[in-house]
Amino acid sequence: MRNKLLYVLAGVAAVLLARNIYLIAGLPDEAAQGAIFKIIFFHVPLAITAFCCGTVACIASILYLVKKDMKYDTVAVSVTEVGLAFLAGNLITGSIWARVIWGIWWAWDVRLTSALVCWILYASYLMIRHAIEEPTQRATLAAVVSIFAFLDIPIVILSIRLFRTQHPGPVFLSSTGSFPHDWTMIIFGPLGNQLALLLIATVMTMVRLGQEQSQREIDALRREAHAF
Amino acid sequence: MHLFSPILLAQAVSPDDIQREYERLQHNFHFLSYGLIVAWLVLAVYVMMMVGRERRLKREIASLKAMLEERQHK
């Protein structure tokens, strides 16, 4: 049943992506930036997906600290790892976009720096987990780190509103933005790229959850083997 | 007559300008391709890592179960 659901979700995501890539390829180039501007159709959904993963990880970590149930720790680690991959994609696409438009690969402005710090925080969350052997201690410390790392997400989101940055200001759902409605729908519409990437992240998280459960089974078998 | 009529614009644009604009668009398109390839490559590498981990976990579970069964028979 679980595998069937995985295949269905992955199939829907693939169809949505194919549809959106077809639509994006047919759009005209942006007047000032040219073709490179089309990278926004992946750059922004990658970031939003990563931040959704961070939010779920934070909620799961809080629930773990309250209920001390290892299943919440499993959810937190699975979703964090997937979010890290998506945030890496966002940072890389942003850097390539910057190289064309700004002439530089990176600028140490608040948006870019806070996004990089966010990636480093979640990477350290995973490293801390590898460093601690005892499961309960590992889950507790990791939950605290996950909540701390989540604090950076609002900073990343609000940085372009609160500070003067090299990164452009908000263009979606904002009074200052001028993103055409039909282009916005390709990202945020009911069949948009955002939904496609969220579905991919969900599939990856479900696969990762299964692996964490297998890891716990291995730990139980090891304990049994030691007991002999 | 409008200052930016197509005829006047065509007279103002030299073949060098067209070549430069063509190169700029090509450059833009190449970087768009690099960006999208790298973004998907990151996710593909992560999926491959997950596949590798899945295989390792299955192998480990099978070997542990086999070891436990062997011990029980003894």
Short mmCIF file of N, CA and C in Angstrom, two decimals, chain A residues 43 90-91 94-95 98 102 104-119 152 156 159-160 165-168:
data_model
loop_
_atom_site.label_atom_id
_atom_site.label_comp_id
_atom_site.label_asym_id
_atom_site.label_seq_id
_atom_site.Cartn_x
_atom_site.Cartn_y
_atom_site.Cartn_z
N HIS A 43 14.21 27.96 -8.93
CA HIS A 43 14.94 28.56 -7.81
C HIS A 43 14.01 28.83 -6.61
N ASN A 90 18.66 25.19 -4.39
CA ASN A 90 18.29 26.61 -4.41
C ASN A 90 19.54 27.51 -4.42
N LEU A 91 20.51 27.18 -3.56
CA LEU A 91 21.73 28.00 -3.46
C LEU A 91 22.51 27.95 -4.77
N GLY A 94 20.71 29.84 -7.56
CA GLY A 94 20.84 31.28 -7.28
C GLY A 94 22.21 31.79 -7.65
N SER A 95 23.23 30.99 -7.35
CA SER A 95 24.60 31.40 -7.63
C SER A 95 24.84 31.52 -9.14
N ALA A 98 23.10 34.58 -10.35
CA ALA A 98 23.87 35.77 -9.96
C ALA A 98 25.06 36.00 -10.89
N TRP A 102 24.61 39.61 -12.03
CA TRP A 102 25.46 40.51 -11.24
C TRP A 102 26.92 40.45 -11.69
N ILE A 104 28.91 38.13 -10.67
CA ILE A 104 29.65 37.45 -9.59
C ILE A 104 28.85 36.22 -9.16
N TRP A 105 29.60 35.22 -8.64
CA TRP A 105 28.92 33.98 -8.23
C TRP A 105 28.20 34.15 -6.89
N TRP A 106 28.72 35.06 -6.06
CA TRP A 106 28.18 35.15 -4.70
C TRP A 106 28.31 36.57 -4.18
N ALA A 107 27.34 37.01 -3.39
CA ALA A 107 27.45 38.31 -2.71
C ALA A 107 27.10 38.06 -1.24
N TRP A 108 27.89 38.66 -0.35
CA TRP A 108 27.64 38.42 1.08
C TRP A 108 26.56 39.37 1.59
N ASP A 109 25.41 39.36 0.94
CA ASP A 109 24.31 40.18 1.46
C ASP A 109 23.47 39.33 2.43
N VAL A 110 22.48 39.98 3.07
CA VAL A 110 21.77 39.29 4.16
C VAL A 110 21.01 38.06 3.65
N ARG A 111 20.35 38.17 2.49
CA ARG A 111 19.56 37.04 2.00
C ARG A 111 20.45 35.83 1.71
N LEU A 112 21.50 36.06 0.94
CA LEU A 112 22.35 34.93 0.54
C LEU A 112 23.07 34.33 1.74
N THR A 113 23.59 35.22 2.60
CA THR A 113 24.35 34.74 3.75
C THR A 113 23.44 33.96 4.71
N SER A 114 22.24 34.50 4.97
CA SER A 114 21.35 33.80 5.91
C SER A 114 20.90 32.45 5.33
N ALA A 115 20.73 32.38 4.00
CA ALA A 115 20.36 31.10 3.37
C ALA A 115 21.51 30.10 3.51
N LEU A 116 22.74 30.59 3.32
CA LEU A 116 23.90 29.70 3.46
C LEU A 116 24.04 29.22 4.91
N VAL A 117 23.82 30.16 5.85
CA VAL A 117 23.88 29.80 7.28
C VAL A 117 22.82 28.74 7.58
N CYS A 118 21.64 28.90 6.99
CA CYS A 118 20.55 27.93 7.18
C CYS A 118 21.01 26.54 6.72
N TRP A 119 21.65 26.49 5.55
CA TRP A 119 22.14 25.21 5.02
C TRP A 119 23.18 24.60 5.98
N ASP A 152 16.39 30.50 11.79
CA ASP A 152 17.02 31.21 10.66
C ASP A 152 16.06 31.37 9.48
N VAL A 156 15.73 34.43 6.75
CA VAL A 156 15.97 34.31 5.30
C VAL A 156 14.78 34.91 4.54
N SER A 159 14.49 38.81 5.09
CA SER A 159 15.70 39.62 4.86
C SER A 159 15.53 40.60 3.70
N ILE A 160 14.81 40.17 2.64
CA ILE A 160 14.68 41.09 1.49
C ILE A 160 13.66 42.20 1.75
N THR A 165 19.30 44.66 0.14
CA THR A 165 20.13 43.52 -0.29
C THR A 165 20.42 43.58 -1.78
N GLN A 166 21.50 42.88 -2.13
CA GLN A 166 21.83 42.72 -3.56
C GLN A 166 20.73 41.87 -4.22
N HIS A 167 20.25 40.88 -3.46
CA HIS A 167 19.16 40.02 -3.93
C HIS A 167 17.92 40.89 -4.16
N PRO A 168 17.20 40.68 -5.28
CA PRO A 168 16.03 41.53 -5.52
C PRO A 168 14.92 41.34 -4.49
#
